[in-house]
mmCIF file of C-alpha atoms in Angstrom:
data_model
loop_
_atom_site.group_PDB
_atom_site.id
_atom_site.type_symbol
_atom_site.label_atom_id
_atom_site.label_comp_id
_atom_site.label_asym_id
_atom_site.label_seq_id
_atom_site.Cartn_x
_atom_site.Cartn_y
_atom_site.Cartn_z
ATOM 1 C CA UNK N 1 13.086 200.701 71.113
ATOM 2 C CA UNK N 2 16.176 199.374 72.868
ATOM 3 C CA UNK N 3 18.793 197.529 70.787
ATOM 4 C CA UNK N 4 18.654 193.754 70.691
ATOM 5 C CA UNK N 5 21.446 191.787 72.354
ATOM 6 C CA UNK N 6 21.263 189.228 69.566
ATOM 7 C CA UNK N 7 23.179 189.724 66.355
ATOM 8 C CA UNK N 8 22.002 188.702 63.912
ATOM 9 C CA UNK N 9 18.374 188.576 65.038
ATOM 10 C CA UNK N 10 17.519 184.994 65.855
ATOM 11 C CA UNK N 11 21.143 183.967 66.489
ATOM 12 C CA UNK N 12 21.825 181.473 69.252
ATOM 13 C CA UNK N 13 23.810 182.280 72.351
ATOM 14 C CA UNK N 14 26.359 179.700 73.493
ATOM 15 C CA UNK N 15 28.520 180.215 76.551
ATOM 16 C CA UNK N 16 27.807 183.930 76.588
ATOM 17 C CA UNK N 17 28.801 184.484 72.967
ATOM 18 C CA UNK N 18 26.384 185.281 70.206
ATOM 19 C CA UNK N 19 26.567 182.661 67.482
ATOM 20 C CA UNK N 20 27.086 183.923 63.971
ATOM 21 C CA UNK N 21 24.524 182.372 61.641
ATOM 22 C CA UNK N 22 25.905 182.182 58.064
ATOM 23 C CA UNK N 23 22.460 181.763 56.512
ATOM 24 C CA UNK N 24 21.543 185.209 57.832
ATOM 25 C CA UNK N 25 24.728 186.819 56.523
ATOM 26 C CA UNK N 26 25.754 188.042 53.106
ATOM 27 C CA UNK N 27 27.028 184.840 51.542
ATOM 28 C CA UNK N 28 27.113 184.754 47.774
ATOM 29 C CA UNK N 29 27.396 181.547 45.830
ATOM 30 C CA UNK N 30 27.492 183.265 42.475
ATOM 31 C CA UNK N 31 25.884 181.560 39.545
ATOM 32 C CA UNK N 32 26.536 177.857 39.881
ATOM 33 C CA UNK N 33 28.528 177.943 43.130
ATOM 34 C CA UNK N 34 31.296 180.218 41.889
ATOM 35 C CA UNK N 35 31.697 181.988 45.207
ATOM 36 C CA UNK N 36 31.700 185.583 46.250
ATOM 37 C CA UNK N 37 33.779 187.214 43.555
ATOM 38 C CA UNK N 38 37.102 185.392 43.918
ATOM 39 C CA UNK N 39 35.824 181.840 44.098
ATOM 40 C CA UNK N 40 35.330 181.419 47.849
ATOM 41 C CA UNK N 41 32.145 179.383 48.308
ATOM 42 C CA UNK N 42 29.700 179.741 51.177
ATOM 43 C CA UNK N 43 30.897 177.713 54.185
ATOM 44 C CA UNK N 44 29.305 174.667 55.700
ATOM 45 C CA UNK N 45 26.380 175.526 57.974
ATOM 46 C CA UNK N 46 28.043 173.592 60.828
ATOM 47 C CA UNK N 47 31.434 175.323 60.545
ATOM 48 C CA UNK N 48 31.143 176.811 64.039
ATOM 49 C CA UNK N 49 30.591 173.409 65.634
ATOM 50 C CA UNK N 50 33.308 171.518 63.777
ATOM 51 C CA UNK N 51 35.885 174.281 64.381
ATOM 52 C CA UNK N 52 35.029 174.627 68.071
ATOM 53 C CA UNK N 53 37.642 172.807 70.129
ATOM 54 C CA UNK N 54 35.214 172.559 73.051
ATOM 55 C CA UNK N 55 32.180 171.298 71.129
ATOM 56 C CA UNK N 56 31.537 167.539 71.097
ATOM 57 C CA UNK N 57 31.382 167.693 67.298
ATOM 58 C CA UNK N 58 34.665 169.616 67.016
ATOM 59 C CA UNK N 59 37.363 168.044 64.841
ATOM 60 C CA UNK N 60 40.533 169.689 63.560
ATOM 61 C CA UNK N 61 40.520 167.389 60.529
ATOM 62 C CA UNK N 62 36.929 168.318 59.595
ATOM 63 C CA UNK N 63 37.528 171.986 60.408
ATOM 64 C CA UNK N 64 40.614 172.153 58.206
ATOM 65 C CA UNK N 65 38.825 170.392 55.370
ATOM 66 C CA UNK N 66 35.838 172.757 55.608
ATOM 67 C CA UNK N 67 38.124 175.799 55.829
ATOM 68 C CA UNK N 68 40.518 174.975 52.978
ATOM 69 C CA UNK N 69 38.557 177.000 50.373
ATOM 70 C CA UNK N 70 39.123 180.114 52.486
ATOM 71 C CA UNK N 71 42.872 179.891 53.081
ATOM 72 C CA UNK N 72 43.424 182.476 50.352
ATOM 73 C CA UNK N 73 41.447 184.940 52.519
ATOM 74 C CA UNK N 74 44.094 185.148 55.230
ATOM 75 C CA UNK N 75 47.261 186.024 53.332
ATOM 76 C CA UNK N 76 48.408 188.733 50.979
ATOM 77 C CA UNK N 77 50.704 187.022 48.473
ATOM 78 C CA UNK N 78 50.888 189.080 45.298
ATOM 79 C CA UNK N 79 48.216 187.778 42.920
ATOM 80 C CA UNK N 80 48.090 187.724 39.123
ATOM 81 C CA UNK N 81 47.989 189.668 36.875
ATOM 82 C CA UNK N 82 50.712 191.561 38.759
ATOM 83 C CA UNK N 83 54.199 190.840 37.424
ATOM 84 C CA UNK N 84 56.303 188.405 39.490
ATOM 85 C CA UNK N 85 53.189 187.231 41.302
ATOM 86 C CA UNK N 86 52.221 184.062 43.088
ATOM 87 C CA UNK N 87 49.896 182.181 40.746
ATOM 88 C CA UNK N 88 50.158 179.007 42.884
ATOM 89 C CA UNK N 89 48.885 180.702 46.044
ATOM 90 C CA UNK N 90 47.024 183.853 45.030
ATOM 91 C CA UNK N 91 45.182 185.742 47.724
ATOM 92 C CA UNK N 92 41.435 186.304 47.617
ATOM 93 C CA UNK N 93 41.139 188.457 50.720
ATOM 94 C CA UNK N 94 38.644 190.814 49.087
ATOM 95 C CA UNK N 95 36.097 188.050 48.445
ATOM 96 C CA UNK N 96 32.823 188.922 50.189
ATOM 97 C CA UNK N 97 32.561 185.377 51.541
ATOM 98 C CA UNK N 98 35.861 185.506 53.473
ATOM 99 C CA UNK N 99 34.170 186.810 56.622
ATOM 100 C CA UNK N 100 31.925 183.750 56.662
ATOM 101 C CA UNK N 101 34.986 181.655 57.581
ATOM 102 C CA UNK N 102 35.909 183.477 60.786
ATOM 103 C CA UNK N 103 35.629 180.223 62.781
ATOM 104 C CA UNK N 104 38.640 178.905 60.839
ATOM 105 C CA UNK N 105 41.052 180.955 62.929
ATOM 106 C CA UNK N 106 41.835 177.858 65.035
ATOM 107 C CA UNK N 107 43.012 175.935 61.961
ATOM 108 C CA UNK N 108 45.101 178.802 60.586
ATOM 109 C CA UNK N 109 46.624 179.482 63.997
ATOM 110 C CA UNK N 110 47.585 175.839 64.445
ATOM 111 C CA UNK N 111 49.149 175.619 60.985
ATOM 112 C CA UNK N 112 51.156 178.766 61.710
ATOM 113 C CA UNK N 113 52.237 177.452 65.127
ATOM 114 C CA UNK N 114 55.156 175.431 63.773
ATOM 115 C CA UNK N 115 58.623 174.810 65.102
ATOM 116 C CA UNK N 116 60.496 176.508 62.298
ATOM 117 C CA UNK N 117 59.652 176.618 58.592
ATOM 118 C CA UNK N 118 56.381 175.426 57.065
ATOM 119 C CA UNK N 119 57.525 171.854 56.375
ATOM 120 C CA UNK N 120 57.843 171.219 60.109
ATOM 121 C CA UNK N 121 54.196 171.227 61.158
ATOM 122 C CA UNK N 122 53.300 170.038 64.639
ATOM 123 C CA UNK N 123 49.573 169.430 64.771
ATOM 124 C CA UNK N 124 49.339 166.748 67.427
ATOM 125 C CA UNK N 125 48.117 167.614 70.887
ATOM 126 C CA UNK N 126 46.776 165.573 73.772
ATOM 127 C CA UNK N 127 43.108 166.466 73.341
ATOM 128 C CA UNK N 128 40.405 165.003 71.126
ATOM 129 C CA UNK N 129 40.047 168.046 68.865
ATOM 130 C CA UNK N 130 43.474 167.770 67.192
ATOM 131 C CA UNK N 131 42.810 164.495 65.372
ATOM 132 C CA UNK N 132 45.468 164.696 62.618
ATOM 133 C CA UNK N 133 48.600 162.628 63.093
ATOM 134 C CA UNK N 134 51.926 164.291 62.310
ATOM 135 C CA UNK N 135 52.981 161.531 59.923
ATOM 136 C CA UNK N 136 50.027 162.366 57.659
ATOM 137 C CA UNK N 137 51.504 165.737 56.752
ATOM 138 C CA UNK N 138 55.194 165.200 57.456
ATOM 139 C CA UNK N 139 57.779 166.518 55.019
ATOM 140 C CA UNK N 140 57.219 167.849 51.518
ATOM 141 C CA UNK N 141 53.488 168.086 50.830
ATOM 142 C CA UNK N 142 53.726 170.313 47.749
ATOM 143 C CA UNK N 143 51.917 167.647 45.704
ATOM 144 C CA UNK N 144 48.725 168.370 47.669
ATOM 145 C CA UNK N 145 46.973 171.506 46.308
ATOM 146 C CA UNK N 146 46.081 172.846 49.759
ATOM 147 C CA UNK N 147 49.498 172.289 51.321
ATOM 148 C CA UNK N 148 51.144 173.693 48.194
ATOM 149 C CA UNK N 149 49.162 176.895 48.728
ATOM 150 C CA UNK N 150 49.895 176.804 52.464
ATOM 151 C CA UNK N 151 53.647 176.478 51.954
ATOM 152 C CA UNK N 152 53.997 178.864 49.023
ATOM 153 C CA UNK N 153 51.731 181.687 50.233
ATOM 154 C CA UNK N 154 54.730 183.244 51.982
ATOM 155 C CA UNK N 155 56.253 184.315 48.671
ATOM 156 C CA UNK N 156 55.253 186.900 46.099
ATOM 157 C CA UNK N 157 57.440 185.796 43.165
ATOM 158 C CA UNK N 158 56.712 182.085 43.097
ATOM 159 C CA UNK N 159 58.775 181.515 39.934
ATOM 160 C CA UNK N 160 61.900 182.506 41.872
ATOM 161 C CA UNK N 161 61.024 179.963 44.576
ATOM 162 C CA UNK N 162 60.311 177.181 42.079
ATOM 163 C CA UNK N 163 63.599 177.817 40.297
ATOM 164 C CA UNK N 164 65.585 177.890 43.557
ATOM 165 C CA UNK N 165 63.860 174.772 44.904
ATOM 166 C CA UNK N 166 64.092 172.603 41.794
ATOM 167 C CA UNK N 167 66.947 170.106 41.666
ATOM 168 C CA UNK N 168 68.907 168.908 38.620
ATOM 169 C CA UNK N 169 66.321 166.171 37.997
ATOM 170 C CA UNK N 170 63.519 168.738 37.702
ATOM 171 C CA UNK N 171 61.971 167.840 41.077
ATOM 172 C CA UNK N 172 60.895 170.560 43.491
ATOM 173 C CA UNK N 173 62.308 169.994 46.976
ATOM 174 C CA UNK N 174 60.557 172.100 49.615
ATOM 175 C CA UNK N 175 63.405 171.546 52.080
ATOM 176 C CA UNK N 176 65.765 173.433 49.752
ATOM 177 C CA UNK N 177 63.642 176.532 50.371
ATOM 178 C CA UNK N 178 62.340 176.051 53.903
ATOM 179 C CA UNK N 179 65.676 174.914 55.419
ATOM 180 C CA UNK N 180 67.457 177.936 53.921
ATOM 181 C CA UNK N 181 67.325 181.025 56.202
ATOM 182 C CA UNK N 182 67.691 183.272 53.131
ATOM 183 C CA UNK N 183 64.052 182.480 52.318
ATOM 184 C CA UNK N 184 62.688 182.989 55.849
#
């Protein structure tokens, strides 16, 4: 028999590309939704549509929200229990469910496409897909668990960064780190 052009069998073809169907893949929810070994849950069934800039249902805001559980899949910050590790942004890139989030590349690319350090995000564009206003994420967002992970994933020894970025009042100031070329 000749090989099938569809992978996985029964997948849908859109614009010449074979659609990946998460329900046919190896997605593990663990017992009680614990994820695939490192806590990454199975993605939303409509992840492809909401992360597709050219789909009518595409939305950067919805894509980013759906992809947040997988951010740890795309970086390699040193994770506990290693000494001097990053316990605030540990990586999970060996989780079996990471591959299920491949459609998130557009969100991770856009977050990495900044003008300078991580506190200077530029998400606005002139099309309907990028529906997050810059003022929503402007400045120090380390109080938000996702943006804390996003900003701190660049560092292995997070204690060093916290110490260097904490002022005399005990407040962490992200600009102290991200405006300092020594930390780039």
